[in-house]
mmCIF file with all atom_site columns, C-alpha atoms and ligand atoms in Angstrom:
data_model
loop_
_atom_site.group_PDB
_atom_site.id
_atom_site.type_symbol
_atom_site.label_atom_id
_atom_site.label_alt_id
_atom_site.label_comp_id
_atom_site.label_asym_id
_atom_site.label_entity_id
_atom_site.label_seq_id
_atom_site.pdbx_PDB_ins_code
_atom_site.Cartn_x
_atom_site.Cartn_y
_atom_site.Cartn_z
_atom_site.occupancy
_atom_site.B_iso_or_equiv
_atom_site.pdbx_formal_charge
_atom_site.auth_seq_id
_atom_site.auth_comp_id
_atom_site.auth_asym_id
_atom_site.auth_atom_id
_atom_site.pdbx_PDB_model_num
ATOM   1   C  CA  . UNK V 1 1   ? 5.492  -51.745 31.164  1.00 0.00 ? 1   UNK V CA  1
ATOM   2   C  CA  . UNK V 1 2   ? 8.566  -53.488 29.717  1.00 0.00 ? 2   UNK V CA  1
ATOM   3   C  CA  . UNK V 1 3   ? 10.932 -51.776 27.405  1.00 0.00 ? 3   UNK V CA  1
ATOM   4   C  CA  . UNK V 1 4   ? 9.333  -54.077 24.528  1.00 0.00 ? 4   UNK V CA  1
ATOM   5   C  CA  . UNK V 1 5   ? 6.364  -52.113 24.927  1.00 0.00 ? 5   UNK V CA  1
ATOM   6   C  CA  . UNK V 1 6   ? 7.464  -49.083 24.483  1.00 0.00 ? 6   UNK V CA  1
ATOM   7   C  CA  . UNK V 1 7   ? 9.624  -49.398 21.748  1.00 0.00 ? 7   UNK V CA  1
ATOM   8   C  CA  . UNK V 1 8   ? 6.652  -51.910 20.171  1.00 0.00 ? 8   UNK V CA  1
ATOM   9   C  CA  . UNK V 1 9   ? 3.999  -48.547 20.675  1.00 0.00 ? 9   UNK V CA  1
ATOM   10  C  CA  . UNK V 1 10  ? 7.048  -46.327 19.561  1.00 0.00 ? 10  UNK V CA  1
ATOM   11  C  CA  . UNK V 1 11  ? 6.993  -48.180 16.571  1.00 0.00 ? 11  UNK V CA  1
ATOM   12  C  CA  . UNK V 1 12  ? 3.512  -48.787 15.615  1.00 0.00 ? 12  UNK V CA  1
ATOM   13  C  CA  . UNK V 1 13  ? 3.445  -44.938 16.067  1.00 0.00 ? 13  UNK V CA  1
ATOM   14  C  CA  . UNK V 1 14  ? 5.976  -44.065 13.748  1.00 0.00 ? 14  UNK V CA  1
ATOM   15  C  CA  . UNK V 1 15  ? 4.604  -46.561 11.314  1.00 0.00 ? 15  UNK V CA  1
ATOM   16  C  CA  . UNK V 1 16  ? 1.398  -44.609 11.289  1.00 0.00 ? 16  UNK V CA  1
ATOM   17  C  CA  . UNK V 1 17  ? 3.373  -41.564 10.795  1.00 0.00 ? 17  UNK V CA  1
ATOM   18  C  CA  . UNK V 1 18  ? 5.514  -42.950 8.263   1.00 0.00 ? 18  UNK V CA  1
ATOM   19  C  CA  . UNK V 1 19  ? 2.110  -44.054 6.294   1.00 0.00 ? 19  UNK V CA  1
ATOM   20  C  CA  . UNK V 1 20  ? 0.773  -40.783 6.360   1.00 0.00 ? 20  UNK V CA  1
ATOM   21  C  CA  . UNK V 1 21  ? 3.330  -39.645 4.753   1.00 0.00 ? 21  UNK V CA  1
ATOM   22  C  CA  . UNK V 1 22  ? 3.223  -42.924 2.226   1.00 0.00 ? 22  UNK V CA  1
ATOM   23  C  CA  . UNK V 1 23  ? 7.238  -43.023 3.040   1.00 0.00 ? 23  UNK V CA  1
ATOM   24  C  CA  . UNK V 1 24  ? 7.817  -46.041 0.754   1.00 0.00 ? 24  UNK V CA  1
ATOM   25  C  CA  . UNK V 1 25  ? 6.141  -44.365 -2.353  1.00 0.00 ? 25  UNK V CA  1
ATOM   26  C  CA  . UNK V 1 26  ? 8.555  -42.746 -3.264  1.00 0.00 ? 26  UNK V CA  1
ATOM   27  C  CA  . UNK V 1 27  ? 10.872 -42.036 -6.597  1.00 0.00 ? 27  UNK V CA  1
ATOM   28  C  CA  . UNK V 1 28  ? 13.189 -39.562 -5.606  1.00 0.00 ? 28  UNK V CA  1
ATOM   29  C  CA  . UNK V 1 29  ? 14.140 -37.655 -2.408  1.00 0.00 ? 29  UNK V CA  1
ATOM   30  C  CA  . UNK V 1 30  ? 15.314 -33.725 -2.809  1.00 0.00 ? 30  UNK V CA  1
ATOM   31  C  CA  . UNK V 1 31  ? 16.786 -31.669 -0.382  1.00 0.00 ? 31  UNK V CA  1
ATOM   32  C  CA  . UNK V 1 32  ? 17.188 -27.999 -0.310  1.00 0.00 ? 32  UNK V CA  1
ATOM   33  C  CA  . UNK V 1 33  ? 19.875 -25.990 2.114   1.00 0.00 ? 33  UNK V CA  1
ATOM   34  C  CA  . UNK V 1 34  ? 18.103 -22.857 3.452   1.00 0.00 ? 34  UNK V CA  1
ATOM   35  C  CA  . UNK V 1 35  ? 20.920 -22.307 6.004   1.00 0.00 ? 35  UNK V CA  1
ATOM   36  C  CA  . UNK V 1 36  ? 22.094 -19.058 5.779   1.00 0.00 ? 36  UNK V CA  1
ATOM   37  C  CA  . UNK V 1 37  ? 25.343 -19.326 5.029   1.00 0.00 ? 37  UNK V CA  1
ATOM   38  C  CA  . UNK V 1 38  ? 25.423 -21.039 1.227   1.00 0.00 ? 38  UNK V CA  1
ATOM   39  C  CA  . UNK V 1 39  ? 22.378 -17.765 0.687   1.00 0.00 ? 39  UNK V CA  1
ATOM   40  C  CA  . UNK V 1 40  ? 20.418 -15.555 2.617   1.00 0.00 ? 40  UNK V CA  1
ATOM   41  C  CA  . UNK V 1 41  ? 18.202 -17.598 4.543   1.00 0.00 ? 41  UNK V CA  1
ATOM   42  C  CA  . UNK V 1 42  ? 15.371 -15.689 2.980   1.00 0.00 ? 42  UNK V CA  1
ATOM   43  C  CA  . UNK V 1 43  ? 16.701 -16.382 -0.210  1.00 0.00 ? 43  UNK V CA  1
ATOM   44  C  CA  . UNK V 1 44  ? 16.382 -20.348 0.424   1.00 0.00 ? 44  UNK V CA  1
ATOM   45  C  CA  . UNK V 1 45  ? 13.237 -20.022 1.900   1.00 0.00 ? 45  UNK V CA  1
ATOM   46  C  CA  . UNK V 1 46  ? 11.872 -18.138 -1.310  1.00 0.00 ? 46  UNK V CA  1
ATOM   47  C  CA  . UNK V 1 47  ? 13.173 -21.489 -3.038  1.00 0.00 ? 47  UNK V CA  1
ATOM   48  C  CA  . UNK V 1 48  ? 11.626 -23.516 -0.319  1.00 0.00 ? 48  UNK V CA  1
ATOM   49  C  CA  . UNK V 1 49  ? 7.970  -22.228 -0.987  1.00 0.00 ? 49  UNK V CA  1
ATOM   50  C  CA  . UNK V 1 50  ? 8.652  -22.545 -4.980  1.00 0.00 ? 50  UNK V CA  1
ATOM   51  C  CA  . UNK V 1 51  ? 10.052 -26.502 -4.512  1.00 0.00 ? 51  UNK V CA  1
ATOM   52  C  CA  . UNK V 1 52  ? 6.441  -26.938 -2.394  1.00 0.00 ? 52  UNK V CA  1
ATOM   53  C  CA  . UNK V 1 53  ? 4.420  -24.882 -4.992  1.00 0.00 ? 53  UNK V CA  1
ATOM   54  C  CA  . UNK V 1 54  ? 5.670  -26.499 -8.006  1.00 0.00 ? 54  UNK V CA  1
ATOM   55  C  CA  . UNK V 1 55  ? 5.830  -29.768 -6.587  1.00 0.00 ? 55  UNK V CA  1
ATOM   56  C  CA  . UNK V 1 56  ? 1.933  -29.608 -6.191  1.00 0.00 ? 56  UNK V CA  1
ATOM   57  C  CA  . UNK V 1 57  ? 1.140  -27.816 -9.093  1.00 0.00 ? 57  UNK V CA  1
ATOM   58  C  CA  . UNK V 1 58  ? 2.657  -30.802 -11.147 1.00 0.00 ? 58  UNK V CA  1
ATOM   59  C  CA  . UNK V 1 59  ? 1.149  -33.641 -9.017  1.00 0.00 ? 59  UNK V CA  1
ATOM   60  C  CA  . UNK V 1 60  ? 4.480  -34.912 -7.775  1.00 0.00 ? 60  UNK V CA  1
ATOM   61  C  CA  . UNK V 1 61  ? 3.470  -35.291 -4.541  1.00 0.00 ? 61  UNK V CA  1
ATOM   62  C  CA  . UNK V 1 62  ? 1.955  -38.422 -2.096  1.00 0.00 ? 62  UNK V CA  1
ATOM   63  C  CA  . UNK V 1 63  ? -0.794 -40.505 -3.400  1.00 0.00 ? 63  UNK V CA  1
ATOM   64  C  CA  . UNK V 1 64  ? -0.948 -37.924 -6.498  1.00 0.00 ? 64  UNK V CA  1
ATOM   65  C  CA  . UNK V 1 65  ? 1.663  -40.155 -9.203  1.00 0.00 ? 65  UNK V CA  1
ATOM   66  C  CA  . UNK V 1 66  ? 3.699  -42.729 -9.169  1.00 0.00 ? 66  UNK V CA  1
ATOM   67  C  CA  . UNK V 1 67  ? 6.802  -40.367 -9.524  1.00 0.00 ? 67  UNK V CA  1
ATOM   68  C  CA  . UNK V 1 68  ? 5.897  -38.410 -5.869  1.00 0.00 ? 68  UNK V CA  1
ATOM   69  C  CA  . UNK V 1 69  ? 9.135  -36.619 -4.963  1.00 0.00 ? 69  UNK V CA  1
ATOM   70  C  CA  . UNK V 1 70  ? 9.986  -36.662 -0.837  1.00 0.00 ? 70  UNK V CA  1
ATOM   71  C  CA  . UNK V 1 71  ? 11.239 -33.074 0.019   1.00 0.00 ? 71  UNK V CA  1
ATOM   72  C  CA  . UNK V 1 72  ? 13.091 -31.876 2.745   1.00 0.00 ? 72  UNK V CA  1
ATOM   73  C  CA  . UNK V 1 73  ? 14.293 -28.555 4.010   1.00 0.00 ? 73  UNK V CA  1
ATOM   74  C  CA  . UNK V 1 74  ? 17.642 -28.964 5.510   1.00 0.00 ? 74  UNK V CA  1
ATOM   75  C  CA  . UNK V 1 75  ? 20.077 -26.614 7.661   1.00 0.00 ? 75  UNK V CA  1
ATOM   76  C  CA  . UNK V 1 76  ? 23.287 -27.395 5.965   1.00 0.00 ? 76  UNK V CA  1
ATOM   77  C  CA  . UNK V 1 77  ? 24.491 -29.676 3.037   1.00 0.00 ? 77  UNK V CA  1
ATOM   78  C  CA  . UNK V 1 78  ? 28.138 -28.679 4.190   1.00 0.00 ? 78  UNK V CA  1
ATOM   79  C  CA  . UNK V 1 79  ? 28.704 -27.099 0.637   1.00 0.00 ? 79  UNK V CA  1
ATOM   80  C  CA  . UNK V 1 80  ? 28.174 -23.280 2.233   1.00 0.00 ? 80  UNK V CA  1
ATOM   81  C  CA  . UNK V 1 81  ? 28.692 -21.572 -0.755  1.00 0.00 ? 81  UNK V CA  1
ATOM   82  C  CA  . UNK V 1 82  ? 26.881 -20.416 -4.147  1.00 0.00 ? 82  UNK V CA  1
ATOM   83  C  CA  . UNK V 1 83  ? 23.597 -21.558 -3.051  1.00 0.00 ? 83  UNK V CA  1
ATOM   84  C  CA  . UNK V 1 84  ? 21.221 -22.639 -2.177  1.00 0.00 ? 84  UNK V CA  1
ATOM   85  C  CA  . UNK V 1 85  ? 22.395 -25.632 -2.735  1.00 0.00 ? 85  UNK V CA  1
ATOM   86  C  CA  . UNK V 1 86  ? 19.746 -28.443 -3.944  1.00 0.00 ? 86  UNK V CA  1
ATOM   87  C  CA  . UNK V 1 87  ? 20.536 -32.212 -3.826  1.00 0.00 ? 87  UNK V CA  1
ATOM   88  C  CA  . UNK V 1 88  ? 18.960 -35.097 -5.405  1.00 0.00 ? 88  UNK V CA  1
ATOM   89  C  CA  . UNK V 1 89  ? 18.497 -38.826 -4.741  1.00 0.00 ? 89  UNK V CA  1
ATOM   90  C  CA  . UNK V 1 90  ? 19.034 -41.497 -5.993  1.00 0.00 ? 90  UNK V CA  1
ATOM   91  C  CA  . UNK V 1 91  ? 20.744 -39.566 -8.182  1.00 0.00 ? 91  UNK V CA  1
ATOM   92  C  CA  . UNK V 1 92  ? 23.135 -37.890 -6.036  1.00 0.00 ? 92  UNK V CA  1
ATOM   93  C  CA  . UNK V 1 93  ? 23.125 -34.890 -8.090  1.00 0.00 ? 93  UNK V CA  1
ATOM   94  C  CA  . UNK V 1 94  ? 24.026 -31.618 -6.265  1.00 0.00 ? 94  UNK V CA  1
ATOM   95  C  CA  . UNK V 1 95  ? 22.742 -28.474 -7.819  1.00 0.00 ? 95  UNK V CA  1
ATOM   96  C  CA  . UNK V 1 96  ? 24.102 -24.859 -6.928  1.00 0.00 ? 96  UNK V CA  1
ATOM   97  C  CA  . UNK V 1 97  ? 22.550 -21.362 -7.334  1.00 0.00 ? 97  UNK V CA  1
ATOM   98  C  CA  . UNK V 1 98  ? 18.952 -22.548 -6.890  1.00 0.00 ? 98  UNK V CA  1
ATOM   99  C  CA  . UNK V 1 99  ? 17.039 -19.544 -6.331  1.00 0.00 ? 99  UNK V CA  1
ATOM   100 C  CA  . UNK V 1 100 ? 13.125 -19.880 -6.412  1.00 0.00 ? 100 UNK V CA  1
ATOM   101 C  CA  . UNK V 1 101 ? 13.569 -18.817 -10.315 1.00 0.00 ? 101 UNK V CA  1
ATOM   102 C  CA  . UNK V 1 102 ? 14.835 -21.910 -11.044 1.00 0.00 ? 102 UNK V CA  1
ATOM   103 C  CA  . UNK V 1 103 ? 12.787 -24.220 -9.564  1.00 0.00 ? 103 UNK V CA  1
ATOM   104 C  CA  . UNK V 1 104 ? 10.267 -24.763 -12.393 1.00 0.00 ? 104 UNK V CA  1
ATOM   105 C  CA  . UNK V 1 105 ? 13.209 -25.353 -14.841 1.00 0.00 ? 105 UNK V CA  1
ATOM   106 C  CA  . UNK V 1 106 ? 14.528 -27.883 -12.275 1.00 0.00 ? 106 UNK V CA  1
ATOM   107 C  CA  . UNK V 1 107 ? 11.209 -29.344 -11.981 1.00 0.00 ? 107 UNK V CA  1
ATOM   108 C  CA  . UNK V 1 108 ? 10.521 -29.565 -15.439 1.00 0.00 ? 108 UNK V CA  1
ATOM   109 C  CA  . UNK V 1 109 ? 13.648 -30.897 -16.536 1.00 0.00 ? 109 UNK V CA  1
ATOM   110 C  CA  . UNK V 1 110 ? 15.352 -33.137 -13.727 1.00 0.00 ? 110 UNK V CA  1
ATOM   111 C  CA  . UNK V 1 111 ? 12.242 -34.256 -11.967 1.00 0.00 ? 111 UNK V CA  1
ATOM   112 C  CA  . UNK V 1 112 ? 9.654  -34.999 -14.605 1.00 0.00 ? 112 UNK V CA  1
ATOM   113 C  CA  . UNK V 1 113 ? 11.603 -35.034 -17.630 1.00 0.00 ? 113 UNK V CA  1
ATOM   114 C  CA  . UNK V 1 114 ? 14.343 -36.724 -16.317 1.00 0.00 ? 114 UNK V CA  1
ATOM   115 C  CA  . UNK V 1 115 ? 17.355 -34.854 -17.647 1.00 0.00 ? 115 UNK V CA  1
ATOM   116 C  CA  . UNK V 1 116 ? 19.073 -33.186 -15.382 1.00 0.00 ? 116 UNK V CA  1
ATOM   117 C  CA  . UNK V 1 117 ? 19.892 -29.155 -15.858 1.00 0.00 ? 117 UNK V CA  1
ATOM   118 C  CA  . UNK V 1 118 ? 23.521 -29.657 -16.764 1.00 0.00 ? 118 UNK V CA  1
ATOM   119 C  CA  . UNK V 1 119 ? 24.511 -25.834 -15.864 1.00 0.00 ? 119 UNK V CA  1
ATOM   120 C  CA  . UNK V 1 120 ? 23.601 -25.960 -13.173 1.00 0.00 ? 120 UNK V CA  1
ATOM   121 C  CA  . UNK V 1 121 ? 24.782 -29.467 -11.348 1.00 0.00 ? 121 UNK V CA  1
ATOM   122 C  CA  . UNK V 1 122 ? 28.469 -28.749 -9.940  1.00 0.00 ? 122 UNK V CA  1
ATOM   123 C  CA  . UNK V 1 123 ? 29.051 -32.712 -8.189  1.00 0.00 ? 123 UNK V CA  1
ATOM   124 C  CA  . UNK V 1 124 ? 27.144 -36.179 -8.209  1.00 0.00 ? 124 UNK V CA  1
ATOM   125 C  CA  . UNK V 1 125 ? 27.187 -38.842 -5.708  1.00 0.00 ? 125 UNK V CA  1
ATOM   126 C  CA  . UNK V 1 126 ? 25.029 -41.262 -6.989  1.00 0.00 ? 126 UNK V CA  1
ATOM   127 C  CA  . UNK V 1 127 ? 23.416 -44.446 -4.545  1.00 0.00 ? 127 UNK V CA  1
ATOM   128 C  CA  . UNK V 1 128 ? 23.539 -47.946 -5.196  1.00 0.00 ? 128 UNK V CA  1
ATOM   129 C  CA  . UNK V 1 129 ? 20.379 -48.908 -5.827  1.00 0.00 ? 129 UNK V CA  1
ATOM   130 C  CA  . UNK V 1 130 ? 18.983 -50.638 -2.484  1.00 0.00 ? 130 UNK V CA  1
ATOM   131 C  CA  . UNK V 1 131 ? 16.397 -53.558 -3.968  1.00 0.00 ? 131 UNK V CA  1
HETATM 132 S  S1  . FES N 2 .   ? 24.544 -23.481 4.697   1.00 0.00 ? 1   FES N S1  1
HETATM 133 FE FE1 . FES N 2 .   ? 23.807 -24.309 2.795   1.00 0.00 ? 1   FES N FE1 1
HETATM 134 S  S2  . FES N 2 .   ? 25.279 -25.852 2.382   1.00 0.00 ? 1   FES N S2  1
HETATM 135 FE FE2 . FES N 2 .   ? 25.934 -25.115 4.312   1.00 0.00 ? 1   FES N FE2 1
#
């Protein structure tokens, strides 16, 4: 077997992975530091299950609306302080303080509503948009 064929299988692979999680559906892309260091890692895990809960309960996620939100758990947003620290994209809007408490707020506001929660954003970076 060549090298083409295994990156060709790699990639028809990943593409069926990538579809089953309809990567290419989606509006917005949120990540959210349980790392330890920015909070308790228990702390950002609490937030963690809330982000997944609420996320579901308001249909925001694959195949469910046309605003799906992609969410990720990450290790370290290199903030490490005052968190857990949430970030947004396209946006680019970095959030601190985000216990599970103020995840449906967040939710509400930012994700569905479309205004972010002022208070509470401390930086933005916002993307180019790509298309
Ligand atoms: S540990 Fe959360 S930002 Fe670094």
């Amino acid at each position: 077997m060549t090298r083409e064929c295994v990156v060709n299988e790699d990639r028809a692979r990943l593409a069926e992975i990538a579809a089953k999680l309809r990567i290419g559906g989606y509006q917005r892309h949120v990540f959210l530091c349980v790392g330890g260091t920015c909070c308790p890692s228990r702390v950002g895990e609490e937030a963690w299950e809330a982000l997944k809960k609420e996320l579901k309960d308001r249909g925001l996620t694959p195949g469910t609306d046309a605003s799906a939100v992609y969410r990720t758990k990450v290790g370290c947003l290199r903030v490490c302080t005052d968190g857990p620290i949430l970030l947004v994209y396209p946006e680019g809007t970095y959030y601190c303080h985000m216990t599970a408490d103020r995840i449906p707020e967040f939710v509400q506001k930012h994700l569905i509503d479309g205004q972010p929660v002022e208070e509470w954003v401390f930086a933005r970076n916002p993307l180019p948009a790509s298309h």
